[in-house]
Coordinates of C-alpha atoms (C1' of nucleotides) in Angstrom, one line a residue:
Chain F
M14 CA -5.7 7.3 -12.7
P15 CA -4.5 9.4 -9.7
E16 CA -4.9 7.5 -6.5
L17 CA -4.1 8.8 -2.9
P18 CA -0.2 9.3 -3.6
E19 CA -0.8 11.1 -6.8
V20 CA -3.7 13.2 -5.5
E21 CA -1.5 14.0 -2.3
T22 CA 1.2 15.3 -4.6
Y23 CA -1.1 17.4 -6.3
A24 CA -2.5 18.9 -3.1
R25 CA 0.9 19.8 -1.7
D26 CA 2.1 21.6 -4.8
L27 CA -1.3 23.3 -5.3
D28 CA -1.2 24.6 -1.7
R29 CA 2.2 25.9 -2.1
L30 CA 1.2 27.6 -5.5
L31 CA -2.4 28.8 -4.8
R32 CA -2.6 29.6 -1.0
G33 CA -3.8 33.2 -0.7
C34 CA -4.8 33.4 -4.5
T35 CA -8.2 34.6 -5.6
F36 CA -10.5 33.2 -8.3
T37 CA -11.8 35.7 -10.7
G38 CA -13.8 33.6 -13.2
A39 CA -14.4 30.2 -14.7
R40 CA -14.9 28.8 -18.2
V41 CA -16.9 25.5 -18.4
G42 CA -16.3 23.4 -21.7
W43 CA -18.3 20.3 -20.4
P44 CA -21.0 21.3 -18.1
A45 CA -21.7 17.8 -17.0
Q46 CA -18.4 18.1 -14.9
L47 CA -20.3 20.4 -12.6
A48 CA -22.5 17.7 -11.4
G49 CA -25.6 19.3 -12.5
E50 CA -24.7 23.0 -11.7
D51 CA -25.2 25.8 -14.3
P52 CA -21.9 27.0 -15.3
G53 CA -22.9 30.6 -15.2
T54 CA -23.9 30.3 -11.5
F55 CA -20.6 28.2 -10.8
A56 CA -18.5 31.1 -12.3
S57 CA -20.3 33.7 -10.4
R58 CA -20.2 31.9 -7.1
L59 CA -16.5 31.1 -7.6
S60 CA -15.4 34.8 -8.4
G61 CA -13.8 36.7 -5.6
R62 CA -13.2 33.5 -3.5
Q63 CA -9.9 33.4 -2.0
V64 CA -8.1 30.0 -1.3
R65 CA -7.2 29.5 2.1
G66 CA -5.5 26.2 1.5
V67 CA -5.5 23.0 -0.6
S68 CA -5.7 19.4 0.9
R69 CA -6.7 15.9 -0.1
R70 CA -9.3 13.6 1.2
G71 CA -9.3 10.1 -0.4
K72 CA -8.8 10.8 -4.0
L73 CA -10.3 14.2 -3.9
L74 CA -8.8 17.6 -3.7
V75 CA -10.3 20.2 -1.5
F76 CA -9.8 23.8 -2.1
Q77 CA -10.9 25.6 1.1
L78 CA -12.2 28.9 0.4
D79 CA -12.9 32.0 2.5
D80 CA -16.5 31.0 2.0
G81 CA -17.2 27.3 1.0
A82 CA -15.0 24.9 -0.7
L83 CA -14.1 23.8 -4.3
V84 CA -13.9 20.0 -4.4
L85 CA -12.4 18.2 -7.4
H86 CA -12.5 14.7 -8.1
L87 CA -9.8 13.8 -11.2
R88 CA -11.4 10.3 -11.7
M89 CA -9.6 8.3 -14.7
S90 CA -7.9 11.0 -16.8
G91 CA -8.1 14.2 -14.8
R92 CA -4.9 16.4 -14.2
P93 CA -4.7 19.9 -12.8
I94 CA -2.5 22.3 -14.5
V95 CA -1.3 25.8 -13.2
A96 CA -0.4 28.0 -16.2
G97 CA -0.2 31.7 -17.2
A98 CA -3.3 33.1 -18.8
G99 CA -1.4 33.6 -22.2
E100 CA -0.1 30.0 -22.4
P101 CA -1.8 27.9 -25.1
V102 CA -4.8 25.9 -23.7
D103 CA -4.7 22.2 -24.1
P104 CA -7.8 21.1 -26.1
H105 CA -8.6 18.7 -23.2
A106 CA -8.6 21.5 -20.6
H107 CA -12.5 21.7 -20.3
L108 CA -12.4 23.6 -17.2
V109 CA -10.5 26.6 -16.8
L110 CA -10.5 28.6 -13.6
D111 CA -9.1 32.2 -13.6
L112 CA -6.9 33.5 -10.9
A113 CA -6.1 37.1 -10.1
G114 CA -2.6 38.0 -11.2
G115 CA -2.8 36.4 -14.6
R116 CA -2.7 32.6 -13.9
E117 CA -5.2 29.8 -14.4
L118 CA -6.0 26.6 -12.8
R119 CA -6.9 24.2 -15.7
L120 CA -8.4 20.7 -15.3
R121 CA -7.2 18.6 -18.2
D122 CA -9.3 15.5 -18.6
P123 CA -9.8 13.9 -22.0
R124 CA -12.3 11.4 -20.7
K125 CA -14.4 14.1 -18.9
F126 CA -15.1 11.8 -16.1
G127 CA -13.7 14.5 -13.5
R128 CA -16.3 16.3 -11.4
A129 CA -16.1 19.7 -9.6
W130 CA -18.3 20.7 -6.7
L131 CA -18.6 24.2 -5.2
V132 CA -20.4 23.6 -1.7
A133 CA -20.7 25.5 1.4
D134 CA -19.5 22.5 3.3
P135 CA -17.0 19.9 1.8
E136 CA -18.5 17.2 3.9
T137 CA -21.4 17.1 1.6
V138 CA -19.1 15.7 -0.9
L139 CA -16.8 13.8 1.3
G140 CA -19.3 12.6 3.9
R141 CA -19.5 8.9 2.9
L142 CA -15.8 8.3 2.5
G143 CA -14.0 5.7 4.8
P144 CA -10.9 6.4 7.0
E145 CA -7.8 7.9 5.7
P146 CA -5.2 5.2 5.5
L147 CA -2.3 7.4 6.4
D148 CA -4.2 8.9 9.5
P149 CA -3.4 7.5 13.1
A150 CA -7.0 6.6 13.5
F151 CA -6.7 4.1 10.7
T152 CA -5.6 1.4 13.2
A153 CA -4.9 -2.4 12.7
D154 CA -7.4 -3.4 15.3
A155 CA -10.2 -1.5 13.5
M156 CA -9.2 -3.0 10.3
A157 CA -9.3 -6.5 11.6
R158 CA -12.8 -5.8 13.1
R159 CA -14.2 -4.4 9.8
L160 CA -12.8 -7.2 7.7
G161 CA -14.2 -9.7 10.0
A162 CA -17.8 -8.1 9.3
R163 CA -17.6 -8.4 5.3
R164 CA -18.0 -11.7 3.4
C165 CA -17.1 -10.0 0.0
R166 CA -13.6 -10.5 -1.7
L167 CA -10.7 -8.4 -0.6
K168 CA -10.2 -6.7 -4.0
P169 CA -13.5 -5.0 -4.5
L170 CA -13.8 -4.3 -0.7
L171 CA -10.4 -2.4 -0.7
L172 CA -11.5 -0.5 -3.9
D173 CA -14.6 0.6 -2.0
Q174 CA -14.1 4.1 -0.9
E175 CA -16.5 3.7 2.0
F176 CA -14.3 0.9 3.5
V177 CA -10.9 3.0 3.2
A178 CA -10.5 6.1 1.2
G179 CA -8.0 6.6 -1.5
L180 CA -6.9 3.2 -2.7
G181 CA -7.2 2.3 -6.4
N182 CA -6.4 -0.4 -8.5
I183 CA -2.6 -0.1 -8.4
Y184 CA -2.2 0.4 -4.7
V185 CA -4.8 -2.3 -3.9
D186 CA -2.8 -5.0 -5.8
E187 CA 0.5 -3.8 -4.4
S188 CA -0.9 -3.9 -0.8
L189 CA -2.5 -7.4 -1.3
W190 CA 1.0 -8.8 -2.8
A191 CA 3.0 -7.3 0.2
A192 CA 0.5 -8.9 2.6
R193 CA 0.4 -12.1 0.6
L194 CA -3.2 -12.2 0.3
H195 CA -5.1 -13.5 -2.7
P196 CA -7.5 -10.7 -4.0
Q197 CA -10.3 -13.1 -4.2
R198 CA -10.1 -14.2 -0.6
R199 CA -13.1 -13.4 1.5
A200 CA -12.4 -10.6 3.8
D201 CA -13.9 -12.5 6.8
E202 CA -11.5 -15.5 6.2
V203 CA -8.2 -13.7 6.3
G204 CA -8.0 -13.9 10.3
R205 CA -6.5 -11.4 12.5
P206 CA -2.8 -12.2 11.3
G207 CA -3.9 -11.6 7.7
A208 CA -5.8 -8.3 8.8
L209 CA -2.6 -7.1 10.6
R210 CA -0.4 -7.9 7.5
L211 CA -2.9 -6.1 5.3
H212 CA -3.0 -3.0 7.4
A213 CA 0.7 -2.8 7.5
A214 CA 1.0 -3.3 3.7
I215 CA -1.4 -0.6 3.0
V216 CA 0.5 2.1 5.1
D217 CA 3.8 0.9 3.8
V218 CA 2.9 1.0 0.2
L219 CA 1.2 4.2 0.4
R220 CA 3.8 6.0 2.3
R221 CA 6.4 4.9 -0.2
A222 CA 4.3 6.0 -3.1
V223 CA 3.8 9.5 -1.4
A224 CA 7.5 9.9 -0.8
A225 CA 8.0 8.9 -4.5
R226 CA 5.4 11.5 -5.8
G227 CA 3.2 8.6 -7.4
S228 CA 3.3 6.1 -10.2
T229 CA 3.7 6.9 -14.0
L230 CA 3.1 3.7 -16.0
R231 CA 3.3 5.0 -19.5
D232 CA 3.5 8.0 -21.6
G233 CA 0.3 9.9 -21.3
G234 CA -0.1 8.6 -17.7
Y235 CA 0.1 10.5 -14.6
R236 CA 2.2 13.7 -14.4
D237 CA 2.5 16.1 -11.6
L238 CA 1.5 19.8 -12.0
T239 CA 4.9 20.5 -13.7
G240 CA 4.5 17.6 -16.1
N241 CA 7.0 15.5 -14.3
P242 CA 6.5 11.7 -13.7
G243 CA 6.4 10.0 -10.4
E244 CA 9.1 7.7 -9.3
M245 CA 7.0 4.9 -7.8
Q246 CA 6.5 2.8 -11.0
G247 CA 10.1 1.4 -10.6
S248 CA 9.1 -0.1 -7.3
L249 CA 5.9 -1.7 -8.1
A250 CA 5.9 -5.5 -7.3
V251 CA 3.0 -6.7 -9.4
Y252 CA 0.9 -4.0 -11.0
G253 CA 1.7 -3.8 -14.9
R254 CA 4.1 -6.7 -14.5
A255 CA 2.3 -9.7 -15.8
G256 CA 5.0 -12.3 -16.8
A257 CA 7.7 -10.7 -15.0
P258 CA 9.4 -12.4 -12.0
C259 CA 8.0 -11.9 -8.5
P260 CA 10.4 -9.8 -6.6
R261 CA 10.0 -12.2 -3.7
C262 CA 10.0 -15.6 -5.1
A263 CA 10.7 -15.1 -8.8
A264 CA 7.5 -16.9 -10.0
P265 CA 6.0 -15.1 -12.9
I266 CA 3.3 -12.5 -11.9
R267 CA -0.2 -13.2 -13.3
R268 CA -2.9 -10.9 -14.4
I269 CA -6.6 -12.1 -13.8
V270 CA -9.8 -10.1 -13.6
V271 CA -11.6 -9.7 -10.4
A272 CA -14.6 -7.7 -10.0
G273 CA -14.2 -6.5 -13.5
R274 CA -10.8 -5.0 -12.9
G275 CA -7.4 -6.0 -14.1
T276 CA -5.8 -7.6 -11.2
H277 CA -2.2 -8.6 -10.8
L278 CA -0.8 -11.2 -8.3
C279 CA 1.9 -13.6 -7.6
P280 CA 0.3 -17.1 -7.8
R281 CA 2.9 -18.5 -5.5
C282 CA 3.0 -16.0 -2.8
Q283 CA -0.7 -15.3 -2.8
R284 CA -2.5 -18.5 -2.6
P285 CA -6.3 -18.6 -2.6
R286 CA -6.3 -19.9 1.0
R287 CA -3.6 -20.1 3.6
Chain M
dA25 C1' -24.7 -7.9 1.8
dA26 C1' -22.6 -9.1 -2.5
dA27 C1' -22.0 -9.6 -7.3
dG28 C1' -22.7 -8.5 -12.1
dC29 C1' -23.7 -5.4 -15.7
dA30 C1' -24.4 -1.1 -18.4
dC31 C1' -22.9 3.5 -18.5
dC32 C1' -20.3 7.8 -18.5
dC33 C1' -15.9 9.3 -22.3
dT34 C1' -11.7 9.4 -25.2
dG35 C1' -6.9 7.9 -26.0
dT36 C1' -3.7 4.3 -26.8
dA37 C1' -2.0 -0.4 -27.6
dC38 C1' -2.1 -4.2 -30.2
dG39 C1' -3.5 -7.9 -33.5
dC40 C1' -4.4 -8.5 -38.3
Chain G
dT6 C1' 0.1 1.9 -43.0
dG7 C1' -4.6 1.5 -41.8
dC8 C1' -8.5 -0.4 -39.2
dG9 C1' -11.1 -2.6 -35.7
dT10 C1' -11.1 -4.2 -31.0
dA11 C1' -9.9 -4.3 -26.2
dC12 C1' -8.6 -1.9 -22.5
dA13 C1' -7.5 2.0 -19.3
dG14 C1' -5.0 3.9 -12.7
dG15 C1' -12.7 5.8 -11.2
dG16 C1' -17.3 5.7 -9.8
dT17 C1' -22.6 5.4 -10.0
dG18 C1' -26.8 3.2 -10.7
dC19 C1' -29.6 -0.7 -11.4
dT20 C1' -30.8 -5.9 -11.1
dT21 C1' -30.4 -10.3 -9.4

DNA sequence: AAAGCACCCTGTACGC
DNA sequence: TGCGTACAGGGTGCTT
């Protein structure tokens, strides 16, 4: 569930809470979440490591340690929680990392898709990610050039983390609506004007979503570290709004399936070709 | 290169 | 109310 804005919110809050803290142990309830590593080895390697800072790359959380890094991917249902060691542990918190001083970093993840890596160099996990959309290096010119080299549809291309890092289903749909581009348009057919609109739309949508601390679509959906919902859901134009009026032209929003993913668009603003 | 599918898991929403 | 089914904000691996 968490995309770039939600993970950015976690990273900022975790950095404030955990910078300077030391891990003292780990309990692993679902070993597959360690990507093959032995739980005992993981726990002993993590013990004694101090958190230098917490940041985000794409949809991944990066805990820079005094030696190496802990990288977390929350995938569909992951949510980090910082709690006192005495507080009741949610049955879905399969990964619990002990902190000196009586606190714990817990990973609540009902679907168990989340992954944790303890690596010497975070680039071993992050190395294939595409550009950061909120970084100045993500330019409209580069966007136009790279779109022109691809013949696939816009929707799966924007979901591809090697093309651009951090976008997921919500913010791809929102960006395509803002840019007035149909999700099934071929990337090399949008032209320079389309590429410039798409670049501006991605940056604008993500900036607003970060400022709003993410989108919470339903109960049981995204919550920040404290359990509070985001505020972006009220500003979404198309995602989850099938049948509701387009904010721009009032035509009913439509939901279709593109590349196996639910996709929301305005059939009037986003024509298959224009 | 691009597209389609199975798969990894469980909770929730919805139709009957 | 209970039950079956489809679907979910992510990603990988394989085949065509």
